[in-house]
Amino acid sequence: MTDRPPQPDCFLFGRLVQIRPLRYADLPEIAAWPPHTDPLLKAYNLHLNTPADWRHWLNGRLKDRWPYAIRNRDGLLVGHLSLRQMDPPRSSRLGVVLGAPYIGRGYGTDAMRIFLDYYFGELGFGMMRLDVSGANIRARLLYRRLGFNELGSFWQPALDAEDWGSVKDEERLQHFRQGQVRMYEMSLRAPVWRRVRSALA
Ligand SMILES: CC(C)(COP(=O)(O)OP(=O)(O)OC[C@H]1O[C@@H](n2cnc3c(N)ncnc32)[C@H](O)[C@@H]1OP(=O)(O)O)[C@@H](O)C(=O)NCCC(=O)NCCS
């Protein structure tokens, strides 16, 4: 039994990346990514060591998500994204993760651009939601630039509380207190995306 609507097939092309539904055959590439060394990104390291781990991880996601693979123009799997809490045509919640070697090269921006076009166009959703750690400066900048609005913030237990000891910059530290991290709830509506989209290069 699954509590998600069936995931439509798709093949999306950007300037730097291509996006398709994530399949078992994609998982060895994710498993081979070197780990994130930024202390606050360690939670994104997956520890997929065996085919049984891959299967378990993907089966878990397929229960309640639509997962997608992001490949660059050389065909390398550089990231994955997913939708969950799907309430079509109203909204769903996005998660996106690039492998450590692929961060900061424009892949995230390009992937979001083509995926948002598909999401608000062919899939017909009216709003996208996500939540992001206040300390995730790069991701927050990206989301704001794409037109996401910060609806509010809340504190939640930091799974990586011990890793915060090595964080030195105040810009990130202000989002941590007594074992908790400040999260921002963000959303983007279709008309805002259409406005932002036409202004993006
Ligand atoms: C967040 C993420 C998807 C962004 O994708 P990306 O390809 O790394 O980002 P891009 O290269 O497209 O750059 C996004 C913006 O961040 C800026 N940026 C890059 N490195 C940065 C840094 N260290 N600090 C602040 N901003 C930075 C870029 O300059 C760019 O802004 P600009 O175009 O105005 O110059 C990706 O970094 C990632 O997967 N991170 C790990 C997992 C994660 O944080 N997921 C999001 C959870 S909500």
CSV table of C-alpha atoms and ligand atoms in Angstrom, one decimal:
chain,number,residue,atom,x,y,z
A,1,MET,CA,0.0,0.0,0.0
A,2,THR,CA,1.2,3.5,-0.7
A,3,ASP,CA,-0.3,6.8,0.5
A,4,ARG,CA,1.1,8.9,-2.4
A,5,PRO,CA,-0.4,9.5,-5.8
A,6,PRO,CA,1.5,7.7,-8.6
A,7,GLN,CA,4.5,9.6,-9.8
A,8,PRO,CA,4.3,10.6,-13.5
A,9,ASP,CA,7.3,9.9,-15.7
A,10,CYS,CA,9.2,13.0,-16.8
A,11,PHE,CA,12.5,14.0,-18.5
A,12,LEU,CA,13.4,17.7,-17.8
A,13,PHE,CA,16.3,19.4,-19.5
A,14,GLY,CA,18.1,22.5,-18.1
A,15,ARG,CA,21.3,24.3,-19.2
A,16,LEU,CA,23.4,22.3,-16.7
A,17,VAL,CA,21.3,19.4,-15.5
A,18,GLN,CA,18.6,16.9,-16.4
A,19,ILE,CA,15.9,15.5,-14.1
A,20,ARG,CA,14.1,12.2,-14.1
A,21,PRO,CA,12.3,10.0,-11.5
A,22,LEU,CA,14.9,8.3,-9.3
A,23,ARG,CA,15.4,4.6,-9.9
A,24,TYR,CA,17.2,1.7,-8.1
A,25,ALA,CA,19.8,1.8,-10.9
A,26,ASP,CA,20.7,5.4,-9.7
A,27,LEU,CA,21.6,4.4,-6.2
A,28,PRO,CA,25.1,3.1,-6.6
A,29,GLU,CA,26.1,6.5,-7.8
A,30,ILE,CA,24.6,8.2,-4.7
A,31,ALA,CA,26.2,5.6,-2.5
A,32,ALA,CA,29.6,6.4,-4.0
A,33,TRP,CA,29.5,10.2,-3.2
A,34,PRO,CA,32.2,11.2,-0.8
A,35,PRO,CA,30.7,12.5,2.4
A,36,HIS,CA,29.9,16.2,3.1
A,37,THR,CA,32.6,17.5,5.5
A,38,ASP,CA,30.8,20.8,6.4
A,39,PRO,CA,29.7,19.9,9.9
A,40,LEU,CA,26.2,21.2,9.3
A,41,LEU,CA,25.7,19.1,6.2
A,42,LYS,CA,26.7,15.7,7.7
A,43,ALA,CA,23.0,14.9,8.2
A,44,TYR,CA,22.8,14.6,4.4
A,45,ASN,CA,25.3,11.7,4.3
A,46,LEU,CA,23.4,8.6,3.6
A,47,HIS,CA,25.6,5.6,4.5
A,48,LEU,CA,24.2,3.4,1.8
A,49,ASN,CA,26.8,0.6,1.9
A,50,THR,CA,25.0,-2.4,0.4
A,51,PRO,CA,22.3,-3.1,-2.2
A,52,ALA,CA,20.1,-4.0,0.7
A,53,ASP,CA,20.7,-0.4,2.1
A,54,TRP,CA,19.9,1.1,-1.3
A,55,ARG,CA,16.6,-0.8,-1.6
A,56,HIS,CA,15.6,0.0,2.0
A,57,TRP,CA,16.3,3.7,1.5
A,58,LEU,CA,14.4,4.0,-1.8
A,59,ASN,CA,11.5,1.8,-0.7
A,60,GLY,CA,11.2,4.1,2.4
A,61,ARG,CA,11.0,7.2,0.1
A,62,LEU,CA,8.7,5.7,-2.4
A,63,LYS,CA,6.1,5.2,0.4
A,64,ASP,CA,5.3,8.8,0.7
A,65,ARG,CA,7.4,10.8,-1.9
A,66,TRP,CA,8.1,11.4,-5.5
A,67,PRO,CA,11.9,11.1,-5.7
A,68,TYR,CA,13.9,12.5,-8.7
A,69,ALA,CA,17.5,12.1,-9.8
A,70,ILE,CA,19.5,15.2,-11.0
A,71,ARG,CA,22.2,14.4,-13.6
A,72,ASN,CA,24.7,16.9,-15.1
A,73,ARG,CA,25.4,17.1,-18.8
A,74,ASP,CA,28.2,14.5,-18.5
A,75,GLY,CA,25.5,12.1,-17.2
A,76,LEU,CA,26.9,12.1,-13.6
A,77,LEU,CA,24.3,11.8,-10.9
A,78,VAL,CA,24.9,15.1,-9.0
A,79,GLY,CA,21.9,15.2,-6.7
A,80,HIS,CA,18.4,14.2,-5.9
A,81,LEU,CA,15.2,15.9,-4.9
A,82,SER,CA,11.8,14.8,-3.7
A,83,LEU,CA,8.3,15.9,-3.1
A,84,ARG,CA,6.4,14.8,0.0
A,85,GLN,CA,3.2,15.8,1.9
A,86,MET,CA,1.5,15.9,-1.5
A,87,ASP,CA,-1.9,17.6,-1.6
A,88,PRO,CA,-2.4,18.1,-5.3
A,89,PRO,CA,-3.3,20.5,-6.8
A,90,ARG,CA,-2.7,22.6,-3.7
A,91,SER,CA,0.8,22.0,-2.4
A,92,SER,CA,3.7,19.7,-1.5
A,93,ARG,CA,6.9,19.9,0.3
A,94,LEU,CA,10.3,19.9,-1.4
A,95,GLY,CA,13.6,18.4,-0.3
A,96,VAL,CA,16.8,18.8,-2.4
A,97,VAL,CA,20.4,17.5,-1.8
A,98,LEU,CA,23.4,17.6,-4.0
A,99,GLY,CA,26.4,15.4,-3.5
A,100,ALA,CA,29.4,17.1,-1.8
A,101,PRO,CA,31.5,17.4,-5.0
A,102,TYR,CA,28.7,19.1,-6.9
A,103,ILE,CA,27.9,21.9,-4.5
A,104,GLY,CA,28.3,25.6,-5.6
A,105,ARG,CA,28.5,25.0,-9.3
A,106,GLY,CA,25.1,26.3,-10.3
A,107,TYR,CA,23.5,22.8,-10.4
A,108,GLY,CA,21.0,23.6,-7.6
A,109,THR,CA,19.8,26.8,-9.3
A,110,ASP,CA,19.4,25.1,-12.7
A,111,ALA,CA,17.7,22.0,-11.2
A,112,MET,CA,15.2,24.2,-9.2
A,113,ARG,CA,14.5,26.4,-12.2
A,114,ILE,CA,13.5,23.5,-14.5
A,115,PHE,CA,11.7,21.6,-11.7
A,116,LEU,CA,9.7,24.6,-10.6
A,117,ASP,CA,8.6,25.1,-14.3
A,118,TYR,CA,7.4,21.5,-14.3
A,119,TYR,CA,5.8,21.6,-10.9
A,120,PHE,CA,3.7,24.7,-11.5
A,121,GLY,CA,3.2,23.9,-15.2
A,122,GLU,CA,2.6,20.3,-16.1
A,123,LEU,CA,2.0,19.0,-12.5
A,124,GLY,CA,-0.3,22.0,-11.9
A,125,PHE,CA,0.5,22.6,-8.2
A,126,GLY,CA,-0.4,26.0,-6.8
A,127,MET,CA,2.2,26.3,-4.0
A,128,MET,CA,5.5,24.7,-3.0
A,129,ARG,CA,6.6,24.5,0.7
A,130,LEU,CA,9.9,23.7,2.3
A,131,ASP,CA,11.8,24.1,5.5
A,132,VAL,CA,15.4,25.0,5.8
A,133,SER,CA,17.8,25.5,8.7
A,134,GLY,CA,18.6,29.2,9.4
A,135,ALA,CA,22.3,28.2,9.3
A,136,ASN,CA,22.0,26.9,5.7
A,137,ILE,CA,23.0,30.2,4.2
A,138,ARG,CA,23.5,28.9,0.7
A,139,ALA,CA,20.2,27.2,0.5
A,140,ARG,CA,18.3,30.1,1.9
A,141,LEU,CA,19.9,32.5,-0.6
A,142,LEU,CA,18.9,30.2,-3.4
A,143,TYR,CA,15.3,29.8,-2.3
A,144,ARG,CA,14.9,33.6,-1.8
A,145,ARG,CA,16.3,34.3,-5.2
A,146,LEU,CA,13.8,31.9,-6.7
A,147,GLY,CA,10.9,33.8,-5.0
A,148,PHE,CA,10.3,31.7,-1.9
A,149,ASN,CA,8.9,33.7,1.0
A,150,GLU,CA,9.8,33.1,4.7
A,151,LEU,CA,6.5,32.4,6.5
A,152,GLY,CA,8.1,32.1,9.9
A,153,SER,CA,10.6,30.2,12.0
A,154,PHE,CA,10.6,27.6,14.8
A,155,TRP,CA,13.1,25.9,16.9
A,156,GLN,CA,13.6,22.1,16.8
A,157,PRO,CA,16.1,19.7,18.3
A,158,ALA,CA,19.3,19.7,16.3
A,159,LEU,CA,20.1,16.2,15.2
A,160,ASP,CA,23.7,17.4,14.7
A,161,ALA,CA,24.0,19.2,18.0
A,162,GLU,CA,27.6,17.9,18.7
A,163,ASP,CA,28.7,19.2,15.3
A,164,TRP,CA,27.8,22.8,16.2
A,165,GLY,CA,30.9,22.9,18.4
A,166,SER,CA,33.1,23.4,15.3
A,167,VAL,CA,31.0,26.2,13.8
A,168,LYS,CA,32.7,29.5,14.3
A,169,ASP,CA,30.9,32.1,12.2
A,170,GLU,CA,28.2,34.2,14.0
A,171,GLU,CA,26.0,34.2,10.9
A,172,ARG,CA,25.4,30.5,11.4
A,173,LEU,CA,25.7,30.3,15.2
A,174,GLN,CA,22.8,32.7,15.8
A,175,HIS,CA,20.5,29.9,14.6
A,176,PHE,CA,21.6,27.5,17.4
A,177,ARG,CA,20.7,27.6,21.0
A,178,GLN,CA,20.8,24.9,23.7
A,179,GLY,CA,20.7,21.9,21.4
A,180,GLN,CA,18.1,23.4,19.1
A,181,VAL,CA,18.3,24.8,15.6
A,182,ARG,CA,16.1,27.5,14.1
A,183,MET,CA,14.2,26.3,11.0
A,184,TYR,CA,12.5,28.6,8.5
A,185,GLU,CA,9.3,27.6,6.8
A,186,MET,CA,9.2,28.9,3.3
A,187,SER,CA,6.7,28.8,0.4
A,188,LEU,CA,6.5,29.8,-3.2
A,189,ARG,CA,3.2,30.3,-5.1
A,190,ALA,CA,2.7,29.7,-8.8
A,191,PRO,CA,2.0,33.4,-9.8
A,192,VAL,CA,5.2,34.5,-7.9
A,193,TRP,CA,7.2,31.9,-9.6
A,194,ARG,CA,5.9,33.0,-13.1
A,195,ARG,CA,7.0,36.6,-12.2
A,196,VAL,CA,10.4,35.6,-10.9
A,197,ARG,CA,10.9,33.1,-13.8
A,198,SER,CA,10.5,35.7,-16.4
A,199,ALA,CA,13.1,37.9,-14.7
A,200,LEU,CA,15.7,35.1,-14.3
A,201,ALA,CA,18.4,34.9,-17.0
B,1,LIG,C1,21.4,24.0,-1.3
B,1,LIG,C2,21.8,23.4,-2.7
B,1,LIG,C3,20.7,22.6,-3.3
B,1,LIG,C4,22.2,24.6,-3.6
B,1,LIG,O1,22.6,24.2,-4.8
B,1,LIG,P1,24.1,24.7,-5.4
B,1,LIG,O2,24.2,24.1,-6.7
B,1,LIG,O3,25.1,24.3,-4.4
B,1,LIG,O4,23.9,26.2,-5.4
B,1,LIG,P2,24.3,27.2,-6.6
B,1,LIG,O5,25.7,26.9,-7.1
B,1,LIG,O6,23.2,27.1,-7.6
B,1,LIG,O7,24.3,28.6,-5.9
B,1,LIG,C5,23.2,29.0,-5.1
B,1,LIG,C6,23.6,30.4,-4.6
B,1,LIG,O8,24.3,30.3,-3.4
B,1,LIG,C7,25.5,31.0,-3.4
B,1,LIG,N1,26.6,30.4,-2.7
B,1,LIG,C8,27.4,29.4,-3.1
B,1,LIG,N2,28.2,29.0,-2.1
B,1,LIG,C9,27.8,29.8,-1.0
B,1,LIG,C10,28.3,29.8,0.3
B,1,LIG,N3,29.3,29.1,0.8
B,1,LIG,N4,27.6,30.7,1.2
B,1,LIG,C11,26.6,31.5,0.7
B,1,LIG,N5,26.2,31.4,-0.5
B,1,LIG,C12,26.8,30.6,-1.4
B,1,LIG,C13,25.9,31.1,-4.9
B,1,LIG,O9,26.7,32.2,-5.2
B,1,LIG,C14,24.5,31.2,-5.5
B,1,LIG,O10,24.0,32.5,-5.5
B,1,LIG,P3,24.3,33.5,-6.7
B,1,LIG,O11,23.8,32.8,-7.9
B,1,LIG,O12,23.4,34.7,-6.4
B,1,LIG,O13,25.7,33.8,-6.8
B,1,LIG,C15,23.1,22.6,-2.5
B,1,LIG,O14,24.2,23.4,-2.1
B,1,LIG,C16,22.9,21.4,-1.6
B,1,LIG,O15,22.4,20.3,-1.9
B,1,LIG,N6,23.4,21.5,-0.3
B,1,LIG,C17,23.4,20.4,0.6
B,1,LIG,C18,22.0,20.0,1.1
B,1,LIG,C19,21.1,21.1,1.4
B,1,LIG,O16,21.5,22.1,2.0
B,1,LIG,N7,19.9,21.0,0.9
B,1,LIG,C20,18.9,22.0,1.1
B,1,LIG,C21,18.1,21.7,2.4
B,1,LIG,S1,16.7,22.7,2.6
